[in-house]
Coordinates of C-alpha atoms in Angstrom, one line a residue:
Chain A
M1 CA 9.0 72.0 24.0
K2 CA 7.0 73.2 21.0
G3 CA 5.9 69.6 20.4
L4 CA 4.7 69.3 23.9
S5 CA 2.6 72.4 23.5
V6 CA 0.7 71.1 20.4
S7 CA -0.4 68.0 22.2
K8 CA -1.3 70.0 25.2
A9 CA -3.3 72.4 23.2
V10 CA -5.3 69.6 21.5
T11 CA -5.8 67.9 24.9
A12 CA -7.1 71.2 26.4
L13 CA -9.4 71.7 23.4
M14 CA -10.8 68.1 23.8
L15 CA -11.4 68.5 27.5
A16 CA -13.1 71.9 27.0
G17 CA -15.3 70.3 24.3
L18 CA -16.2 67.5 26.7
V19 CA -17.2 69.9 29.4
L20 CA -19.2 72.2 27.1
L21 CA -20.9 69.3 25.2
P22 CA -24.3 69.4 27.1
L23 CA -24.5 73.1 26.2
Y24 CA -24.0 72.4 22.6
S25 CA -26.5 69.6 22.8
Y26 CA -29.0 71.9 24.4
L27 CA -28.5 74.8 22.0
S28 CA -28.6 72.6 18.9
G29 CA -31.4 70.4 20.2
N30 CA -29.2 67.4 19.3
I31 CA -29.9 64.9 22.1
F32 CA -28.3 62.0 20.4
I33 CA -24.8 63.5 20.7
L34 CA -25.1 63.6 24.5
T35 CA -26.1 60.0 24.6
L36 CA -23.2 59.1 22.4
F37 CA -20.7 61.1 24.4
T38 CA -21.9 59.6 27.7
R39 CA -20.9 56.2 26.3
I40 CA -17.6 57.7 25.1
V41 CA -16.8 59.2 28.5
I42 CA -17.5 55.9 30.2
L43 CA -15.4 53.9 27.9
A44 CA -12.7 56.5 28.1
L45 CA -12.7 55.9 31.9
A46 CA -12.3 52.2 31.3
A47 CA -9.5 52.8 28.8
A48 CA -7.7 55.1 31.3
S49 CA -7.9 52.4 33.9
L50 CA -6.3 49.9 31.5
N51 CA -3.6 52.5 30.7
L52 CA -2.6 52.7 34.3
I53 CA -1.3 49.1 34.3
M54 CA -0.6 48.8 30.5
G55 CA 1.1 52.1 29.8
F56 CA 2.7 52.9 33.1
G57 CA 3.1 49.4 34.6
G58 CA 3.8 47.4 31.5
M59 CA 1.2 44.8 32.4
M60 CA -0.8 44.0 29.2
S61 CA -4.2 42.9 30.5
F62 CA -6.3 41.5 27.7
G63 CA -9.2 40.8 30.0
H64 CA -10.1 44.3 31.2
A65 CA -13.7 44.1 29.8
A66 CA -14.3 41.6 32.7
Y67 CA -14.4 44.5 35.1
L68 CA -16.9 46.3 33.0
G69 CA -19.1 43.2 33.3
I70 CA -18.6 42.7 37.0
G71 CA -19.3 46.4 37.8
G72 CA -22.4 46.2 35.5
Y73 CA -23.7 43.0 36.9
A74 CA -23.3 44.3 40.5
V75 CA -25.6 47.1 39.6
G76 CA -28.0 44.9 37.6
M77 CA -28.2 42.1 40.1
L78 CA -28.8 44.4 43.1
A79 CA -31.4 46.3 41.1
Q80 CA -33.1 43.0 40.3
E81 CA -33.1 42.0 44.0
G82 CA -34.7 45.3 44.9
V83 CA -31.7 47.2 46.1
G84 CA -31.9 50.4 44.1
S85 CA -29.7 52.7 46.1
G86 CA -26.6 53.8 44.3
F87 CA -24.9 54.2 47.7
I88 CA -25.0 50.4 48.0
Q89 CA -24.7 49.5 44.3
F90 CA -21.6 51.5 43.5
P91 CA -19.5 50.4 46.5
V92 CA -20.5 46.8 45.9
A93 CA -19.5 47.2 42.2
L94 CA -16.1 48.6 43.2
A95 CA -15.5 46.0 45.9
A96 CA -16.5 43.1 43.6
S97 CA -14.1 44.4 40.9
A98 CA -11.4 44.8 43.4
I99 CA -11.7 41.3 44.8
Y100 CA -11.8 39.8 41.3
A101 CA -8.7 41.8 40.3
L102 CA -6.9 40.7 43.5
V103 CA -7.5 37.0 42.8
I104 CA -6.8 37.3 39.0
G105 CA -3.8 39.5 39.5
A106 CA -2.2 37.3 42.2
L107 CA -2.5 34.3 39.8
S108 CA -1.6 36.1 36.5
L109 CA 1.4 38.0 37.8
R110 CA 3.2 34.7 38.1
T111 CA 3.6 34.8 34.3
R112 CA 4.9 37.6 32.0
G113 CA 4.8 38.8 28.5
V114 CA 2.5 37.0 26.1
Y115 CA 1.6 34.5 28.7
F116 CA 0.3 37.3 30.9
I117 CA -1.8 38.6 28.0
M118 CA -3.3 35.2 27.5
I119 CA -4.0 34.3 31.2
T120 CA -5.8 37.6 31.8
L121 CA -7.8 36.8 28.7
A122 CA -8.6 33.3 30.0
F123 CA -9.9 34.7 33.3
A124 CA -12.1 37.2 31.5
Q125 CA -13.5 34.4 29.3
M126 CA -14.3 32.5 32.4
A127 CA -16.2 35.5 33.8
Y128 CA -18.0 35.6 30.5
Y129 CA -19.1 32.0 30.8
V130 CA -20.2 32.4 34.4
A131 CA -22.4 35.3 33.4
S132 CA -23.8 33.3 30.5
G133 CA -24.7 30.6 33.0
L134 CA -26.6 33.0 35.4
A135 CA -30.1 31.8 34.5
R136 CA -31.7 33.9 37.3
Y137 CA -30.1 37.0 35.9
G138 CA -30.9 36.5 32.2
G139 CA -28.1 34.1 31.2
D140 CA -27.0 34.6 27.6
D141 CA -29.8 37.2 27.0
G142 CA -28.5 39.6 29.6
L143 CA -30.2 41.5 32.3
T144 CA -32.4 44.6 31.9
V145 CA -31.8 47.3 34.6
Y146 CA -35.3 48.7 35.0
K147 CA -34.3 51.4 37.3
R148 CA -31.1 53.4 37.4
S149 CA -29.1 53.8 40.6
D150 CA -30.9 56.0 43.1
F151 CA -28.8 58.6 44.9
S152 CA -31.6 59.8 47.2
G153 CA -32.3 62.9 45.0
L154 CA -28.7 64.1 45.2
I155 CA -28.2 63.4 41.6
N156 CA -30.7 62.0 39.1
L157 CA -29.2 59.5 36.8
S158 CA -32.2 59.5 34.5
D159 CA -31.5 63.1 33.6
R160 CA -29.2 63.0 30.6
T161 CA -27.2 66.1 31.5
Q162 CA -26.8 65.2 35.1
F163 CA -25.8 61.7 34.3
Y164 CA -23.3 62.9 31.7
Y165 CA -21.7 65.2 34.2
L166 CA -21.5 62.4 36.7
C167 CA -19.6 60.3 34.2
L168 CA -17.3 63.1 33.3
A169 CA -16.6 63.9 37.0
C170 CA -15.8 60.2 37.5
L171 CA -13.4 60.3 34.5
F172 CA -11.7 63.4 35.7
A173 CA -11.4 62.0 39.2
V174 CA -9.9 58.8 37.9
I175 CA -7.4 60.7 35.7
F176 CA -6.4 62.9 38.6
L177 CA -5.9 59.8 40.7
I178 CA -3.8 58.2 38.0
W179 CA -1.7 61.4 37.8
R180 CA -1.2 61.3 41.6
I181 CA -0.3 57.6 41.5
V182 CA 2.1 57.8 38.6
N183 CA 4.0 60.7 40.3
S184 CA 4.0 59.1 43.7
R185 CA 6.8 56.9 45.1
F186 CA 4.5 53.9 44.6
G187 CA 4.0 54.9 41.0
L188 CA 7.6 55.4 40.3
V189 CA 8.4 51.9 41.7
V190 CA 5.7 50.4 39.4
Q191 CA 7.2 52.3 36.4
G192 CA 10.7 51.2 37.5
L193 CA 9.4 47.6 37.4
R194 CA 8.3 48.0 33.9
S195 CA 11.8 49.0 32.7
N196 CA 13.8 46.7 34.8
E197 CA 12.2 44.3 37.2
Q198 CA 15.4 42.5 38.2
R199 CA 17.1 45.6 39.2
M200 CA 14.2 46.9 41.2
Q201 CA 14.0 43.6 43.0
A202 CA 17.7 43.7 43.7
I203 CA 17.3 47.1 45.3
G204 CA 14.8 45.5 47.6
F205 CA 11.3 46.2 46.3
P206 CA 8.8 43.4 46.5
A207 CA 8.0 43.6 42.8
K208 CA 4.9 41.5 42.6
R209 CA 3.2 43.2 45.5
Y210 CA 3.6 46.6 43.9
Q211 CA 2.3 45.3 40.6
L212 CA -0.6 43.6 42.3
V213 CA -1.7 46.7 44.1
C214 CA -1.5 48.6 40.8
F215 CA -3.5 45.9 39.1
V216 CA -6.2 46.0 41.7
I217 CA -6.5 49.8 41.6
S218 CA -6.9 49.6 37.8
G219 CA -9.5 46.8 38.0
T220 CA -11.5 48.8 40.6
M221 CA -11.5 51.9 38.4
C222 CA -12.7 49.8 35.5
G223 CA -15.5 48.4 37.7
L224 CA -16.7 51.9 38.2
A225 CA -16.9 52.3 34.4
G226 CA -18.9 49.1 34.4
A227 CA -21.4 50.4 37.0
L228 CA -21.9 53.6 34.9
L229 CA -22.2 51.6 31.7
A230 CA -25.0 49.5 33.1
N231 CA -26.8 52.7 34.1
N232 CA -26.2 54.2 30.7
T233 CA -27.6 51.3 28.6
D234 CA -30.1 50.1 31.3
F235 CA -28.8 46.7 30.4
V236 CA -25.9 44.4 31.1
S237 CA -25.1 41.1 29.3
P238 CA -22.2 38.7 29.0
A239 CA -21.3 40.3 25.7
V240 CA -19.8 43.2 27.7
M241 CA -17.1 40.8 28.8
Y242 CA -16.4 39.1 25.4
W243 CA -12.7 39.2 24.4
T244 CA -13.2 41.6 21.5
R245 CA -14.5 44.2 24.0
S246 CA -11.1 43.9 25.8
G247 CA -9.6 44.3 22.4
D248 CA -11.6 47.5 21.8
L249 CA -10.3 49.0 25.1
M250 CA -6.7 48.0 24.2
V251 CA -7.1 49.7 20.8
M252 CA -8.4 52.9 22.4
V253 CA -5.3 53.0 24.7
I254 CA -2.8 52.3 22.0
L255 CA -4.6 54.5 19.5
G256 CA -4.5 57.5 21.8
G257 CA -1.1 57.0 23.1
M258 CA -0.1 54.5 25.8
G259 CA 1.5 55.8 28.9
T260 CA 0.2 59.3 28.5
L261 CA -2.3 60.8 30.9
F262 CA -4.9 61.8 28.4
G263 CA -4.0 59.5 25.5
P264 CA -6.7 56.9 26.4
V265 CA -9.4 59.6 26.5
M266 CA -8.3 60.8 23.1
G267 CA -8.2 57.2 21.8
A268 CA -11.7 56.5 23.1
V269 CA -13.1 59.7 21.6
V270 CA -11.4 59.2 18.2
F271 CA -12.2 55.4 18.0
L272 CA -15.9 55.7 18.9
L273 CA -16.5 58.9 16.9
L274 CA -14.8 57.3 13.9
E275 CA -17.0 54.3 14.3
E276 CA -20.1 56.5 14.5
F277 CA -19.0 58.7 11.6
L278 CA -18.0 55.8 9.3
S279 CA -21.2 53.9 10.1
Q280 CA -23.2 56.8 8.9
I281 CA -21.4 57.0 5.6
T282 CA -21.5 53.3 4.9
E283 CA -22.9 50.2 6.5
Y284 CA -19.6 48.6 5.9
W285 CA -17.7 51.0 8.2
A286 CA -15.3 48.3 9.5
L287 CA -13.9 47.9 6.0
I288 CA -12.3 51.4 6.5
M289 CA -11.8 51.2 10.2
G290 CA -9.7 48.0 10.0
P291 CA -7.1 49.1 7.6
L292 CA -7.0 52.5 9.3
L293 CA -5.9 50.9 12.5
L294 CA -3.3 49.0 10.6
L295 CA -2.0 52.2 9.0
I296 CA -2.0 54.0 12.4
V297 CA 0.2 51.2 13.8
L298 CA 2.5 51.2 10.8
F299 CA 3.0 54.9 10.5
G300 CA 1.9 56.5 13.7
R301 CA 4.0 55.2 16.5
G302 CA 3.1 56.3 19.9
G303 CA -0.5 56.8 19.0
I304 CA -2.2 60.1 18.4
M305 CA -0.4 61.7 21.3
G306 CA 2.9 60.6 19.8
M307 CA 1.9 62.0 16.3
L308 CA 0.9 65.3 17.8
G309 CA 4.2 65.5 19.5
R310 CA 6.1 64.8 16.3
A311 CA 3.9 67.3 14.4
G312 CA 4.8 70.0 16.8
R313 CA 8.5 69.3 16.3
G314 CA 7.9 69.4 12.6
Chain B
M1 CA -20.0 2.3 25.9
L2 CA -21.1 3.4 22.5
L3 CA -21.5 7.0 23.7
V4 CA -18.1 7.0 25.4
V5 CA -16.3 5.8 22.3
E6 CA -18.2 8.2 20.1
Q7 CA -17.5 11.2 22.4
F8 CA -13.9 10.1 22.7
L9 CA -13.5 10.2 18.9
N10 CA -15.3 13.5 18.7
G11 CA -12.9 14.9 21.2
L12 CA -10.0 13.5 19.2
Q13 CA -11.4 15.0 16.0
F14 CA -12.0 18.4 17.5
G15 CA -8.5 18.3 19.1
L16 CA -6.9 17.5 15.8
L17 CA -8.8 20.3 14.1
L18 CA -7.6 22.7 16.8
F19 CA -4.1 21.5 16.2
L20 CA -4.2 22.5 12.5
L21 CA -5.2 26.0 13.6
A22 CA -2.8 26.1 16.5
A23 CA 0.2 24.8 14.5
G24 CA 0.1 27.8 12.1
L25 CA -0.3 30.2 15.0
T26 CA 2.5 28.8 17.0
L27 CA 4.8 28.7 14.0
V28 CA 4.2 32.3 13.2
F29 CA 4.4 33.2 16.9
G30 CA 7.5 31.2 17.6
I31 CA 9.4 32.1 14.5
M32 CA 8.4 35.6 13.6
D33 CA 7.4 36.6 17.1
L34 CA 4.2 37.9 15.6
V35 CA 1.0 37.8 17.6
N36 CA -1.6 37.3 14.8
L37 CA -5.1 37.8 16.1
A38 CA -6.3 37.6 12.4
H39 CA -5.4 33.9 12.3
G40 CA -9.0 33.1 13.0
S41 CA -10.0 35.2 10.0
L42 CA -7.9 33.0 7.8
Y43 CA -9.8 30.0 9.2
M44 CA -13.0 31.8 8.3
M45 CA -11.8 32.6 4.8
G46 CA -10.9 28.9 4.3
A47 CA -14.5 28.0 5.1
Y48 CA -16.0 30.7 2.8
F49 CA -13.6 29.8 0.0
A50 CA -14.5 26.1 0.3
A51 CA -18.2 26.8 0.3
T52 CA -18.0 29.0 -2.7
F53 CA -15.6 26.9 -4.8
A54 CA -17.5 23.7 -3.9
A55 CA -20.8 25.2 -5.1
W56 CA -19.0 26.5 -8.2
T57 CA -17.3 23.3 -9.3
G58 CA -19.9 21.0 -7.9
S59 CA -17.2 19.0 -6.2
F60 CA -16.4 19.0 -2.5
L61 CA -12.9 17.8 -2.9
L62 CA -12.1 20.2 -5.8
G63 CA -13.6 23.0 -3.8
A64 CA -11.5 22.1 -0.7
L65 CA -8.3 22.0 -2.8
M66 CA -9.0 25.3 -4.4
A67 CA -9.8 26.8 -1.0
L68 CA -6.5 25.5 0.4
G69 CA -4.6 27.2 -2.5
A70 CA -6.7 30.4 -2.0
T71 CA -5.9 30.7 1.7
L72 CA -2.2 30.1 1.0
V73 CA -2.2 32.9 -1.5
L74 CA -4.2 35.1 0.8
G75 CA -1.7 34.5 3.6
I76 CA 1.2 35.3 1.4
V77 CA -0.4 38.5 0.1
L78 CA -1.3 39.5 3.7
E79 CA 2.3 38.9 4.8
M80 CA 3.8 40.9 2.0
T81 CA 1.5 43.9 2.1
A82 CA 0.9 44.3 5.8
L83 CA 2.4 42.0 8.4
R84 CA 6.0 42.0 7.3
H85 CA 6.3 45.6 8.4
L86 CA 5.4 44.5 12.0
Y87 CA 8.3 42.2 12.6
G88 CA 10.4 43.4 15.5
R89 CA 7.7 45.7 16.7
D90 CA 6.0 45.6 20.1
H91 CA 3.5 42.8 20.7
L92 CA 0.9 45.5 21.4
D93 CA 1.4 46.9 17.8
H94 CA 0.7 43.4 16.6
V95 CA -2.5 43.2 18.6
L96 CA -3.8 46.5 17.3
A97 CA -2.9 45.9 13.7
T98 CA -4.3 42.4 13.5
F99 CA -7.3 43.4 15.4
G100 CA -7.9 45.9 12.6
L101 CA -7.5 43.0 10.1
I102 CA -10.3 41.1 11.9
L103 CA -12.6 44.0 11.5
F104 CA -11.6 44.2 7.8
F105 CA -12.1 40.5 7.1
N106 CA -15.4 40.3 8.9
E107 CA -16.8 43.2 7.0
A108 CA -15.3 42.1 3.7
V109 CA -17.0 38.8 4.0
R110 CA -20.3 40.5 4.8
L111 CA -19.9 42.7 1.8
I112 CA -19.1 39.8 -0.6
W113 CA -21.2 36.9 0.8
G114 CA -23.9 38.8 2.7
P115 CA -24.8 38.6 6.4
A116 CA -26.4 35.1 6.3
G117 CA -24.2 32.1 6.7
L118 CA -23.4 29.6 4.0
A119 CA -23.7 25.8 4.0
L120 CA -21.1 23.4 2.7
P121 CA -23.0 20.2 1.9
L122 CA -21.0 17.0 2.0
P123 CA -20.9 14.5 -0.9
A124 CA -22.9 11.4 -0.3
W125 CA -19.9 9.1 0.2
L126 CA -18.8 11.1 3.2
T127 CA -22.1 11.0 5.0
V128 CA -22.3 7.3 5.6
P129 CA -21.6 5.8 9.0
V130 CA -18.5 3.6 9.0
P131 CA -18.2 0.6 11.3
I132 CA -15.1 1.0 13.5
L133 CA -15.6 -1.6 16.1
P134 CA -18.1 -4.5 16.1
G135 CA -21.5 -2.8 16.5
I136 CA -20.1 0.7 16.7
H137 CA -20.4 3.1 13.7
Y138 CA -18.9 6.5 13.3
P139 CA -19.6 9.2 10.7
A140 CA -17.2 8.9 7.7
Y141 CA -16.6 12.6 7.5
R142 CA -15.4 13.0 11.1
L143 CA -13.2 9.9 10.5
A144 CA -11.8 11.6 7.4
I145 CA -11.0 14.7 9.4
I146 CA -9.1 12.6 11.9
I147 CA -7.1 10.9 9.1
V148 CA -6.4 14.1 7.2
A149 CA -5.3 16.0 10.3
L150 CA -3.1 13.1 11.5
L151 CA -1.5 13.0 8.1
V152 CA -0.9 16.7 8.1
A153 CA 0.5 16.6 11.6
L154 CA 2.9 13.8 10.5
L155 CA 4.0 15.7 7.4
L156 CA 4.5 18.9 9.4
Y157 CA 6.6 17.0 11.9
L158 CA 8.7 15.4 9.2
G159 CA 9.0 18.7 7.4
V160 CA 10.1 20.6 10.4
M161 CA 12.4 18.0 11.8
R162 CA 13.9 16.3 8.8
T163 CA 14.1 18.8 5.9
R164 CA 16.5 21.6 5.2
I165 CA 13.7 24.2 5.2
G166 CA 12.5 22.8 8.5
M167 CA 16.0 23.1 9.9
L168 CA 16.1 26.8 8.8
I169 CA 12.7 27.3 10.4
R170 CA 13.9 25.9 13.7
A171 CA 17.1 27.9 13.5
G172 CA 15.0 31.0 12.8
A173 CA 12.9 30.3 15.8
S174 CA 15.9 30.3 18.1
N175 CA 18.1 32.9 16.6
R176 CA 16.8 35.2 13.9
E177 CA 19.9 37.3 13.3
M178 CA 22.1 34.2 12.9
I179 CA 20.3 32.6 10.0
G180 CA 20.1 36.0 8.3
A181 CA 23.8 36.2 8.7
L182 CA 24.3 32.8 7.2
G183 CA 23.0 34.2 3.9
I184 CA 19.5 32.7 4.1
N185 CA 16.7 34.8 2.5
I186 CA 14.9 35.3 5.7
K187 CA 12.2 37.5 4.1
L188 CA 11.2 34.7 1.8
L189 CA 11.4 32.1 4.6
Y190 CA 9.0 34.2 6.7
T191 CA 6.6 34.7 3.8
L192 CA 6.6 30.9 3.2
V193 CA 6.1 30.1 6.9
F194 CA 3.2 32.6 7.1
G195 CA 1.6 31.2 3.9
L196 CA 1.9 27.7 5.4
G197 CA 0.3 28.9 8.6
A198 CA -2.5 30.5 6.7
A199 CA -3.1 27.3 4.6
L200 CA -3.3 25.2 7.8
A201 CA -5.8 27.6 9.3
G202 CA -7.7 27.5 6.0
L203 CA -7.7 23.7 6.1
A204 CA -9.1 23.7 9.6
G205 CA -11.8 26.1 8.5
L206 CA -12.8 24.2 5.4
M207 CA -12.9 20.9 7.2
Q208 CA -15.0 22.3 10.0
A209 CA -17.4 24.0 7.6
P210 CA -19.7 21.1 6.8
I211 CA -20.1 20.4 10.6
L212 CA -21.0 24.0 11.5
T213 CA -22.4 26.7 9.3
V214 CA -20.0 29.0 7.6
Q215 CA -20.6 32.4 9.2
I216 CA -19.0 35.8 10.0
G217 CA -17.0 35.8 13.2
M218 CA -16.6 32.0 13.2
G219 CA -12.9 32.5 13.7
E220 CA -13.0 34.5 16.8
N221 CA -14.2 31.9 19.3
I222 CA -11.9 29.2 18.0
L223 CA -9.0 31.6 17.7
I224 CA -9.0 32.0 21.5
L225 CA -9.0 28.2 21.8
A226 CA -6.0 28.0 19.6
F227 CA -4.2 30.7 21.7
V228 CA -5.1 28.7 24.8
I229 CA -3.5 25.7 23.2
I230 CA -0.3 27.3 22.2
V231 CA 0.0 28.8 25.6
I232 CA -0.6 25.5 27.4
G233 CA 1.8 23.7 25.0
G234 CA 4.5 26.3 25.2
I235 CA 4.9 29.0 22.5
G236 CA 6.7 27.9 19.4
S237 CA 6.5 24.2 20.1
I238 CA 4.8 22.1 17.5
R239 CA 4.9 19.0 19.7
G240 CA 3.4 21.1 22.6
A241 CA 0.7 22.4 20.4
F242 CA -0.2 18.9 19.2
L243 CA -0.5 17.4 22.7
A244 CA -2.2 20.4 24.1
A245 CA -4.7 20.5 21.2
I246 CA -5.7 16.9 21.7
F247 CA -5.9 17.5 25.4
V248 CA -8.1 20.6 25.0
G249 CA -10.3 19.0 22.4
M250 CA -10.9 16.0 24.6
I251 CA -11.6 18.0 27.8
D252 CA -13.9 20.3 26.0
T253 CA -15.9 17.6 24.2
L254 CA -16.0 15.1 27.1
G255 CA -16.8 17.9 29.6
R256 CA -19.8 19.0 27.5
A257 CA -21.0 15.4 27.1
F258 CA -20.5 14.1 30.6
L259 CA -20.3 16.9 33.0
P260 CA -24.1 17.5 33.4
N261 CA -24.5 13.8 34.5
L262 CA -21.5 14.0 36.8
L263 CA -22.9 17.2 38.4
R264 CA -26.3 15.6 38.8
Q265 CA -24.7 13.1 41.2
V266 CA -23.6 15.8 43.5
L267 CA -26.0 18.7 43.0
S268 CA -29.8 18.9 42.7
G269 CA -31.1 18.6 39.1
A270 CA -31.9 22.2 38.7
A271 CA -28.6 23.5 40.0
A272 CA -26.7 20.9 37.9
S273 CA -28.5 21.9 34.7
T274 CA -27.7 25.6 35.4
A275 CA -24.1 25.1 36.3
A276 CA -23.1 22.4 33.7
P277 CA -23.1 24.5 30.5
A278 CA -21.1 27.4 32.1
L279 CA -18.7 25.0 33.8
S280 CA -18.0 22.9 30.7
S281 CA -17.4 26.1 28.7
M282 CA -15.0 27.2 31.4
L283 CA -13.1 23.9 31.8
I284 CA -10.4 24.7 29.3
Y285 CA -9.8 28.2 30.6
L286 CA -9.6 26.7 34.0
L287 CA -7.1 24.2 32.7
M288 CA -5.0 26.9 31.1
A289 CA -5.0 29.0 34.3
I290 CA -3.8 26.0 36.3
V291 CA -1.1 25.1 33.8
L292 CA 0.2 28.7 33.8
V293 CA 0.1 29.0 37.5
V294 CA 2.1 25.8 37.9
R295 CA 4.3 26.1 34.8
P296 CA 4.3 29.8 33.6
E297 CA 6.2 28.8 30.4
G298 CA 3.7 26.2 29.3
L299 CA 4.0 22.4 29.4
F300 CA 6.5 21.9 26.6
P301 CA 8.4 25.2 26.1
A302 CA 10.4 25.3 22.9
N303 CA 14.0 25.8 23.9
R304 CA 14.7 29.4 23.1
R305 CA 17.8 31.4 23.7

């Protein structure tokens, strides 16, 4: 029990830090940190969505960055065509991601294991090439979003603090939703499928249907992250969907602790802060980051959450 | 006619090159059950070593041979220091660890060789066009790649199918505990297999180097192609990797060459020229998706368990 409380304490500290960050930014006059953390929160949301299927459902999607791109392009393309309302852009982004996830999930779930990893990757690469071919929307060069989503004055996305809190609210909402899903009957079936699919099927659960629904929910959540990301960078390009991006998301999840509620958030915060910190020390930050990841895998099983748990047990 | 033959040979050459990369990947994957994302980094290192040693010795062949040895050693060192601790772990651990290695190698290359790419110039005797059919010439270097890769494929096939070490490798692929129990030094065997895979990746990299520029991240695009190939071919199957590599090389090359014209027959010129590049890049992924949907274990699954 003591181990549990250490990771709980660290998680609580991190969440409090995220909530109070704009205050710190305001008091210290450090605007950059708010911009940095907006990005971190958005990618944490994407990592949390991946964790839903990877950590709880045992479905290792190596193409999750595709939803970032689809959500982003939905916002970018609508803005380009003169539809600036967030009330249209965001639902479209979610719907597009959901439809994509439905199709990809239905096809990919026919395979398992490494084959599943590779087929999700293949579909994401296809999305990458489709986006590269969109000459009207910038093609390879990407698409500049000249105007952020407009929520009729309800919330102003161009205001750093408001936008940050919007992203944070989305993150918390998604984590709450994941918590509800994981503890529901539906979520328990999906977790049961992870440990023993045959047995679950024998009991009478239509395995693939449960997994597919979970896959679609995860993709839709990640599409939300994509729509936010496009607003954050005022830009969307095929590079968002490149396979190393999906790798980054996977790294965040595993780093933080797969199958834990706040692990992916922790992973995103640590991964991106480390990247930022190391790149300030040396231009060759990846020279340290790379072996560090290797060491974490070798000696820190269960990610940061796992390590905190063990530290508590001493 | 000329164009068709030339593109056909280009497809074959690219496919064979992909085979060298995929063979190492599928061996390591099939035998050690290790997902090695850093395989593309070894390909990149092969190209950088070759460019450096060739400039240093002034001889292309000597440089290539030294690069081959260097990637072999690098692979062995990598296996002994890092990767051997990952056997038996979750595939996700492999992904994370080897993703870290990609970061490391890309950055190490930038530190040592700088951000700009390198060129690996060909010796004069490899740049001449060779007559292959009456009236049809083909670049000597690409022909040389085809010959070398076919030779390596043959050696690999004979080595795996006809020698004692090959027998152990195949035995290890189907039942790891058993060959350990037979008193075989499985650690050494794994190190050798990994070294061999690294050398094959290095060979692919150094042979591709004179055609493309040698640059950071060059392994990442092609790594995914290699993964596509072993997944289409069936993981752990050398034969599957060979056939799938040729197939993918052909489809990719021929698609890029002829798809724009084909599309122009059906679509308007503007639409065709927009759709063609995206569609031809997508072709192999489309192929892989179709194969996996129809045969989830790949076309030629190695008989495991």
